[in-house]
Short mmCIF file of C-alpha atoms in Angstrom, two decimals:
data_model
loop_
_atom_site.label_atom_id
_atom_site.label_comp_id
_atom_site.label_asym_id
_atom_site.label_seq_id
_atom_site.Cartn_x
_atom_site.Cartn_y
_atom_site.Cartn_z
CA UNK A 170 7.45 17.94 21.03
CA UNK A 171 10.42 18.39 18.02
CA UNK A 172 11.93 14.74 17.84
CA UNK A 173 14.84 14.75 14.62
CA UNK A 174 17.23 12.33 13.73
CA UNK A 175 19.60 13.10 11.81
CA UNK A 176 22.24 10.94 9.37
CA UNK A 177 24.92 12.71 7.52
CA UNK A 178 29.14 12.00 6.63
CA UNK A 179 31.20 11.84 9.49
CA UNK A 180 33.18 14.00 7.53
CA UNK A 181 32.09 16.84 5.13
CA UNK A 182 34.95 19.37 3.25
CA UNK A 183 33.19 22.44 1.85
CA UNK A 184 35.83 24.75 -0.11
CA UNK A 185 37.49 26.33 -3.11
CA UNK A 186 40.63 24.33 -3.95
CA UNK A 187 39.50 21.31 -1.58
CA UNK A 188 39.56 18.38 -4.51
CA UNK A 189 43.43 18.29 -3.80
CA UNK A 190 42.45 16.80 -0.41
CA UNK A 191 40.63 13.65 -1.91
CA UNK A 192 43.88 11.68 -1.93
CA UNK A 193 44.57 11.87 1.81
CA UNK A 194 41.05 11.39 2.36
CA UNK A 195 41.26 7.83 0.44
CA UNK A 196 44.61 6.95 1.65
CA UNK A 197 43.35 7.22 5.20
CA UNK A 198 40.51 5.00 4.58
CA UNK A 199 43.30 2.34 3.34
CA UNK A 200 42.57 2.28 -0.08
CA UNK A 201 45.16 1.10 -3.05
CA UNK A 202 43.13 0.90 -6.13
CA UNK A 203 40.30 2.79 -6.53
CA UNK A 204 37.16 2.77 -8.60
CA UNK A 205 36.62 6.23 -10.02
CA UNK A 206 32.82 6.46 -11.34
CA UNK A 207 32.47 10.14 -13.22
CA UNK A 208 29.85 11.15 -15.89
CA UNK A 209 29.84 10.93 -19.89
CA UNK A 210 33.61 12.13 -20.33
CA UNK A 211 35.23 10.30 -18.33
CA UNK A 212 38.91 12.07 -19.46
CA UNK A 213 36.86 14.98 -16.53
CA UNK A 214 38.14 12.79 -13.63
CA UNK A 215 41.79 12.40 -15.19
CA UNK A 216 43.38 15.58 -12.83
CA UNK A 217 42.00 13.89 -10.28
CA UNK A 218 43.19 10.51 -10.59
CA UNK A 219 46.43 11.90 -11.70
CA UNK A 220 46.56 13.05 -7.89
CA UNK A 221 46.07 9.70 -6.84
CA UNK A 222 48.40 8.41 -8.66
CA UNK A 223 50.79 11.20 -7.81
CA UNK A 224 49.80 9.73 -3.56
CA UNK A 225 50.54 6.09 -4.61
CA UNK A 226 46.96 4.57 -5.54
CA UNK A 227 46.06 3.38 -8.53
CA UNK A 228 42.87 4.06 -10.05
CA UNK A 229 40.01 2.61 -12.42
CA UNK A 230 37.39 5.10 -14.54
CA UNK A 231 33.96 3.92 -15.51
CA UNK A 232 32.13 6.37 -16.86
CA UNK A 233 27.75 7.16 -16.22
CA UNK A 234 26.58 8.37 -19.14
CA UNK A 235 22.98 8.74 -18.42
CA UNK A 236 20.58 8.56 -15.86
CA UNK A 237 21.74 6.17 -12.87
CA UNK A 238 20.47 2.69 -13.51
CA UNK A 239 20.29 -1.06 -11.73
CA UNK A 240 22.28 -2.03 -14.99
CA UNK A 241 24.92 0.77 -15.00
CA UNK A 242 25.47 -0.11 -11.03
CA UNK A 243 26.09 -4.05 -12.23
CA UNK A 244 28.21 -3.06 -14.07
CA UNK A 245 30.83 -1.18 -11.86
CA UNK A 246 30.21 -3.87 -9.38
CA UNK A 247 31.44 -6.72 -11.55
CA UNK A 248 34.81 -3.64 -12.38
CA UNK A 249 35.03 -3.25 -9.25
CA UNK A 250 35.68 -7.05 -8.39
CA UNK A 251 37.54 -7.94 -11.83
CA UNK A 252 40.04 -4.27 -10.89
CA UNK A 253 40.18 -5.59 -7.64
CA UNK A 254 39.39 -1.94 -5.93
CA UNK A 255 39.11 -1.59 -2.52
CA UNK A 256 37.60 1.91 -2.30
CA UNK A 257 35.85 3.60 -4.36
CA UNK A 258 35.34 7.93 -5.31
CA UNK A 259 32.38 9.09 -7.34
CA UNK A 260 33.85 12.34 -9.21
CA UNK A 261 30.97 14.44 -11.42
CA UNK A 262 26.92 15.07 -11.47
CA UNK A 263 24.12 13.26 -8.75
CA UNK A 264 24.26 10.34 -11.47
CA UNK A 265 27.90 8.97 -11.22
CA UNK A 266 27.31 9.72 -7.41
CA UNK A 267 24.49 7.83 -6.76
CA UNK A 268 26.14 5.08 -8.85
CA UNK A 269 29.22 4.99 -7.40
CA UNK A 270 27.67 5.09 -4.14
CA UNK A 271 25.41 2.19 -4.89
CA UNK A 272 28.10 0.14 -6.44
CA UNK A 273 30.31 0.52 -2.87
CA UNK A 274 27.78 -0.71 -0.81
CA UNK A 275 26.65 -3.96 -2.54
CA UNK A 276 30.58 -4.59 -3.51
CA UNK A 277 31.10 -6.81 -0.36
CA UNK A 278 28.42 -8.16 -0.49
CA UNK A 279 27.58 -9.33 -4.26
CA UNK A 280 23.60 -8.88 -3.70
CA UNK A 281 21.86 -7.37 -6.68
CA UNK A 282 20.09 -3.74 -6.86
CA UNK A 283 16.74 -5.37 -7.11
CA UNK A 284 17.69 -7.31 -3.82
CA UNK A 285 17.81 -3.68 -1.71
CA UNK A 286 15.42 -1.54 -4.06
CA UNK A 287 12.59 0.10 -2.80
CA UNK A 288 9.31 0.00 -4.78
CA UNK A 289 10.52 -1.99 -7.65
CA UNK A 290 12.75 -4.59 -6.15
CA UNK A 291 13.04 -6.82 -2.13
CA UNK A 292 13.70 -3.64 0.16
CA UNK A 293 15.34 -5.48 1.39
CA UNK A 294 17.76 -3.75 4.07
CA UNK A 295 20.81 -3.94 3.34
CA UNK A 296 23.15 -4.44 7.12
CA UNK A 297 26.50 -5.40 5.27
CA UNK A 298 29.19 -1.88 5.63
CA UNK A 299 30.12 -1.52 1.57
CA UNK A 300 34.10 -1.05 0.84
CA UNK A 301 34.71 3.28 1.74
CA UNK A 302 32.95 5.87 -0.47
CA UNK A 303 34.38 9.40 -1.31
CA UNK A 304 32.01 12.06 -3.29
CA UNK A 305 33.06 14.44 -5.14
CA UNK A 306 29.97 16.53 -7.04
CA UNK A 307 31.11 18.32 -10.23
CA UNK A 308 27.84 19.81 -10.32
CA UNK A 309 25.89 21.93 -8.26
CA UNK A 310 22.28 19.87 -7.89
CA UNK A 311 21.52 16.75 -6.57
CA UNK A 312 23.73 16.88 -2.53
CA UNK A 313 24.09 13.19 -3.32
CA UNK A 314 27.14 13.43 -1.62
CA UNK A 315 25.76 13.42 1.94
CA UNK A 316 22.59 11.40 1.19
CA UNK A 317 22.08 8.12 2.22
CA UNK A 318 19.94 7.06 -0.90
CA UNK A 319 20.64 6.18 -4.78
CA UNK A 320 17.77 7.02 -6.98
CA UNK A 321 17.78 3.90 -9.78
CA UNK A 322 15.83 3.42 -12.73
CA UNK A 323 15.15 0.04 -14.45
CA UNK A 324 12.12 -1.16 -15.95
CA UNK A 325 10.25 2.12 -16.54
CA UNK A 326 10.30 3.00 -13.03
CA UNK A 327 12.76 4.71 -10.93
CA UNK A 328 13.30 4.24 -6.92
CA UNK A 329 15.51 3.67 -4.10
CA UNK A 330 18.91 2.05 -2.71
CA UNK A 331 18.35 3.07 1.13
CA UNK A 332 20.67 2.76 3.74
CA UNK A 333 22.70 4.36 6.64
CA UNK A 334 25.55 2.51 5.24
CA UNK A 335 25.33 4.34 1.76
CA UNK A 336 26.15 7.51 3.29
CA UNK A 337 30.38 8.31 2.17
CA UNK A 338 33.19 8.17 5.05
CA UNK A 339 33.98 11.34 2.87
CA UNK A 340 32.03 14.59 1.01
CA UNK A 341 34.24 17.30 -0.63
CA UNK A 342 32.65 19.82 -1.93
CA UNK A 343 34.95 22.05 -3.85
CA UNK A 344 33.12 25.39 -5.94
CA UNK A 345 35.88 25.55 -8.09
CA UNK A 346 34.61 22.33 -9.69
CA UNK A 347 31.82 24.47 -10.92
CA UNK A 348 34.14 26.14 -13.18
CA UNK A 349 32.18 25.64 -16.89
CA UNK A 350 29.80 23.53 -16.16
CA UNK A 351 27.48 23.99 -18.99
CA UNK A 352 24.09 26.28 -19.48
CA UNK A 353 21.79 23.65 -19.40
CA UNK A 354 23.31 21.76 -16.96
CA UNK A 355 23.53 25.11 -14.27
CA UNK A 356 19.70 25.48 -14.81
CA UNK A 357 18.89 21.87 -14.69
CA UNK A 358 20.84 21.29 -11.74
CA UNK A 359 20.28 24.93 -10.00
CA UNK A 360 16.58 24.28 -10.12
CA UNK A 361 17.06 20.53 -8.56
CA UNK A 362 18.78 21.67 -5.46
CA UNK A 363 16.30 24.64 -4.91
CA UNK A 364 13.60 22.21 -5.44
CA UNK A 365 15.55 20.60 -2.36
CA UNK A 366 15.51 23.36 -0.65
CA UNK A 367 11.82 24.31 -0.72
CA UNK A 368 10.02 20.82 -0.28
CA UNK A 369 12.44 20.37 2.39
CA UNK A 370 10.73 23.71 4.20
CA UNK A 371 7.39 22.44 3.72
CA UNK A 372 7.72 18.89 4.36
CA UNK A 373 5.32 17.25 6.99
CA UNK A 374 9.06 15.95 8.45
CA UNK A 375 10.27 19.23 8.94
CA UNK A 376 12.25 20.53 11.99
CA UNK A 377 14.94 23.40 12.89
CA UNK A 378 17.98 21.79 11.58
CA UNK A 379 16.63 21.69 8.20
CA UNK A 380 15.13 24.71 8.20
CA UNK A 381 18.10 26.75 9.12
CA UNK A 382 20.14 25.14 6.01
CA UNK A 383 16.79 25.64 3.50
CA UNK A 384 16.55 28.94 5.06
CA UNK A 385 19.95 29.97 4.35
CA UNK A 386 20.10 27.79 0.63
CA UNK A 387 16.94 29.47 -0.27
CA UNK A 388 18.61 32.79 -0.44
CA UNK A 389 22.25 31.72 -1.83
CA UNK A 390 20.02 30.48 -4.59
CA UNK A 391 17.49 32.75 -5.79
CA UNK A 392 20.65 35.72 -5.69
CA UNK A 393 22.62 33.32 -7.59
CA UNK A 394 21.16 31.28 -10.46
CA UNK A 395 20.18 33.46 -12.76
CA UNK A 396 22.90 35.80 -12.53
CA UNK A 397 25.12 32.03 -13.22
CA UNK A 398 23.07 31.12 -16.25
CA UNK A 399 23.38 34.76 -17.88
CA UNK A 400 27.19 34.27 -15.98
CA UNK A 401 28.62 31.69 -15.82
CA UNK A 402 30.71 30.25 -12.99
CA UNK A 403 33.65 33.02 -13.76
CA UNK A 404 32.84 34.37 -10.45
CA UNK A 405 33.67 32.67 -6.53
CA UNK A 406 30.60 34.15 -5.39
CA UNK A 407 27.98 32.47 -7.38
CA UNK A 408 29.98 29.14 -7.43
CA UNK A 409 30.36 29.39 -4.14
CA UNK A 410 26.32 30.37 -2.93
CA UNK A 411 25.28 27.49 -5.73
CA UNK A 412 27.88 25.08 -4.06
CA UNK A 413 25.78 25.48 -0.55
CA UNK A 414 22.22 25.63 -1.92
CA UNK A 415 23.28 21.90 -3.26
CA UNK A 416 24.67 21.05 0.09
CA UNK A 417 22.37 22.63 2.06
CA UNK A 418 19.75 20.99 0.02
CA UNK A 419 21.75 17.30 0.43
CA UNK A 420 21.12 17.77 4.10
CA UNK A 421 17.77 19.02 3.94
CA UNK A 422 15.97 15.92 2.03
CA UNK A 423 18.34 13.31 3.90
CA UNK A 424 16.81 14.56 6.64
CA UNK A 425 13.16 15.86 6.40
CA UNK A 426 12.28 14.60 2.81
CA UNK A 427 10.46 16.03 -0.47
CA UNK A 428 7.46 16.16 -1.90
CA UNK A 429 5.51 16.61 -4.65
CA UNK A 430 8.34 17.19 -6.83
CA UNK A 431 10.49 14.44 -6.54
CA UNK A 432 7.27 11.94 -6.79
CA UNK A 433 7.03 13.53 -10.05
CA UNK A 434 10.27 13.42 -10.78
CA UNK A 435 11.09 9.64 -10.43
CA UNK A 436 7.56 8.54 -11.99
CA UNK A 437 7.85 10.77 -15.20
CA UNK A 438 12.31 11.23 -14.78
CA UNK A 439 12.43 7.24 -15.87
CA UNK A 440 10.01 6.90 -19.04
CA UNK A 441 11.08 9.60 -20.33
CA UNK A 442 14.83 9.25 -19.81
CA UNK A 443 15.21 12.88 -19.41
CA UNK A 444 17.44 14.43 -16.91
CA UNK A 445 16.18 14.37 -12.90
CA UNK A 446 17.13 18.12 -12.47
CA UNK A 447 14.94 19.13 -15.87
CA UNK A 448 11.78 17.28 -14.83
CA UNK A 449 11.92 19.20 -11.06
CA UNK A 450 12.61 22.46 -13.04
CA UNK A 451 9.52 21.78 -14.87
CA UNK A 452 6.74 21.15 -12.56
CA UNK A 453 8.48 23.28 -9.34
CA UNK A 454 6.01 26.11 -10.14
CA UNK A 455 3.42 24.17 -11.15
CA UNK A 456 2.96 22.34 -8.11
CA UNK A 457 3.63 24.68 -5.37
CA UNK A 458 0.58 26.49 -6.55
CA UNK A 459 -1.60 23.07 -7.03
CA UNK A 460 0.06 22.86 -2.92
CA UNK A 461 -1.42 25.56 -2.04
CA UNK A 462 -4.91 25.48 -3.63
CA UNK A 463 -4.70 22.70 -2.30
CA UNK A 464 -3.59 23.23 1.37
CA UNK A 465 -6.01 26.56 1.19
CA UNK A 466 -9.48 24.99 0.34
CA UNK A 467 -8.91 21.41 2.73
CA UNK A 468 -6.79 22.36 5.81
CA UNK A 469 -6.73 26.51 5.70
CA UNK A 470 -4.59 26.40 9.32
CA UNK A 471 -2.08 24.33 7.83
CA UNK A 472 1.82 25.31 9.05
CA UNK A 473 2.46 24.75 5.40
CA UNK A 474 0.90 28.03 4.68
CA UNK A 475 2.96 30.01 6.73
CA UNK A 476 5.95 28.44 5.72
CA UNK A 477 5.01 29.34 1.93
CA UNK A 478 4.96 32.90 3.12
CA UNK A 479 8.23 32.66 4.16
CA UNK A 480 9.41 31.27 1.24
CA UNK A 481 8.11 33.79 -1.34
CA UNK A 482 10.07 36.20 1.03
CA UNK A 483 13.27 34.22 0.65
CA UNK A 484 13.13 33.48 -2.71
CA UNK A 485 11.82 37.34 -3.67
CA UNK A 486 13.45 39.66 -1.31
CA UNK A 487 10.40 40.80 0.25
CA UNK A 488 9.58 40.74 3.93
CA UNK A 489 5.95 41.14 2.83
CA UNK A 490 5.97 38.19 -0.47
CA UNK A 491 2.50 36.08 -0.56
CA UNK A 492 3.56 32.71 -1.42
CA UNK A 493 1.78 33.78 -4.90
CA UNK A 494 4.19 35.71 -5.61
CA UNK A 495 6.60 33.28 -4.69
CA UNK A 496 5.05 31.25 -7.50
CA UNK A 497 5.42 34.08 -10.57
CA UNK A 498 8.77 34.13 -9.19
CA UNK A 499 9.44 30.60 -9.80
CA UNK A 500 7.54 30.74 -13.10
CA UNK A 501 9.74 33.81 -14.29
CA UNK A 502 13.15 31.81 -12.78
CA UNK A 503 11.73 28.72 -14.73
CA UNK A 504 11.67 31.30 -18.21
CA UNK A 505 14.26 32.46 -18.05
CA UNK A 506 17.01 30.12 -17.27
CA UNK A 507 15.25 28.33 -20.64
CA UNK A 508 13.37 25.21 -18.77
CA UNK A 509 12.25 22.94 -21.25
CA UNK A 510 8.37 21.36 -20.63
CA UNK A 511 8.26 18.18 -20.20
CA UNK A 512 6.43 17.46 -23.94
CA UNK A 513 9.42 18.28 -24.87
CA UNK A 514 11.12 15.08 -23.58
CA UNK A 515 8.17 12.79 -25.21
CA UNK A 516 5.82 13.12 -23.03
CA UNK A 517 1.95 13.95 -24.12
CA UNK A 518 -1.49 14.37 -22.34
CA UNK A 519 -1.83 9.99 -23.13
CA UNK A 520 1.24 9.38 -20.77
CA UNK A 521 -0.20 11.52 -17.87
CA UNK A 522 -2.94 8.45 -16.02
CA UNK A 523 0.54 6.56 -16.71
CA UNK A 524 2.82 9.01 -14.78
CA UNK A 525 0.21 10.43 -11.70
CA UNK A 526 -0.53 6.30 -10.56
CA UNK A 527 3.38 5.99 -10.73
CA UNK A 528 4.08 9.15 -8.98
CA UNK A 529 1.60 8.27 -6.39
CA UNK A 530 3.72 5.43 -5.23
CA UNK A 531 6.70 6.81 -5.36
CA UNK A 532 8.30 7.32 -1.16
CA UNK A 533 9.07 11.01 -1.76
CA UNK A 534 5.10 11.70 -2.25
CA UNK A 535 4.59 11.18 1.83
CA UNK A 536 6.97 14.07 2.98
CA UNK A 537 4.22 16.29 0.28
CA UNK A 538 2.39 18.49 3.15
CA UNK A 539 -1.09 17.90 2.39
CA UNK A 540 -2.39 14.23 0.28
CA UNK A 541 -3.34 15.36 -3.24
CA UNK A 542 -5.68 13.78 -5.49
CA UNK A 543 -5.07 12.39 -8.75
CA UNK A 544 -6.87 15.06 -10.33
CA UNK A 545 -4.50 17.39 -9.19
CA UNK A 546 -0.89 15.33 -9.53
CA UNK A 547 -2.68 15.28 -13.19
CA UNK A 548 -3.17 19.87 -13.16
CA UNK A 549 0.64 19.50 -12.39
CA UNK A 550 2.06 17.08 -15.03
CA UNK A 551 -0.23 19.57 -17.28
CA UNK A 552 0.77 22.39 -16.34
CA UNK A 553 4.46 21.52 -16.96
CA UNK A 554 4.14 20.22 -20.21
#
């Protein structure tokens, strides 16, 4: 029998130009002074901060130059207290959104991230509502604007701060904010989004709600990601496709889980200081291939095999496509997007066993359709170098 538990923000707004609604959304939440968590270049948030000023809301910018970390969250929480902020706006890629969400939920309790982090921290439940948080993505990849967790790195490990209390109060997805995104970011974030549509479709926790979103998201990603990389984001149809694929991927992962791709991204990303999406992109095709072989050998009646065939049809546009053709399609896409291997970030054969051990402990692995051996996970990493 089907059982579905859904966790989504109460207010999700999608469409071109809707960033203009952010000041009113924050005002409705009682905001008067906002911490704006953004990316490496805080000037990218100047336009939205000007909108806040015009609405009578003051703001202070906080940049996140690298992958989200425990230290950066601590610094953001300290700035909230120092500046007297009463709300948080995450405006940027996944790193900015994850730090913004974590800072918002911790600001009211004074707790340290390690008190609540999974795997490497105390894992204590978050029980106190945080400051109001509005999330506005400016890349099309993580879907963090609609998830209930923040993935933070520290001590060479990535782990999640997770709670329904971390869902943003409002998520605003404006495809026009994708104009001007650099090609490497289009590639890495787009492959991240695609993996967050494929893995939930194959997950042990897949359900009809996320299946529907995954199918539509894959169609849109398949027809527009390569074009975006080659042509840029000037075409509004391309922007809309990739923004929706990212949004749907976030909803899918939050409600169906992920798999080996993200287990490896958590393990390798923290050790290599590599962008999360780039690691997902590097391992996606190999992970799909190893999962396919493992299912054929150990669980030939598993429903994930039929789902892999459906994924193949969605990606290739061919009704009779096979999982093997889907893997070849992904490999071709990886090449077309100039995705670098993990070796380009400093991983070598000597470091593989450490990554494998960490990946096997990652929470995302629990959603993989079949348990993979250390040797199989090692093969994925080796083929992704």
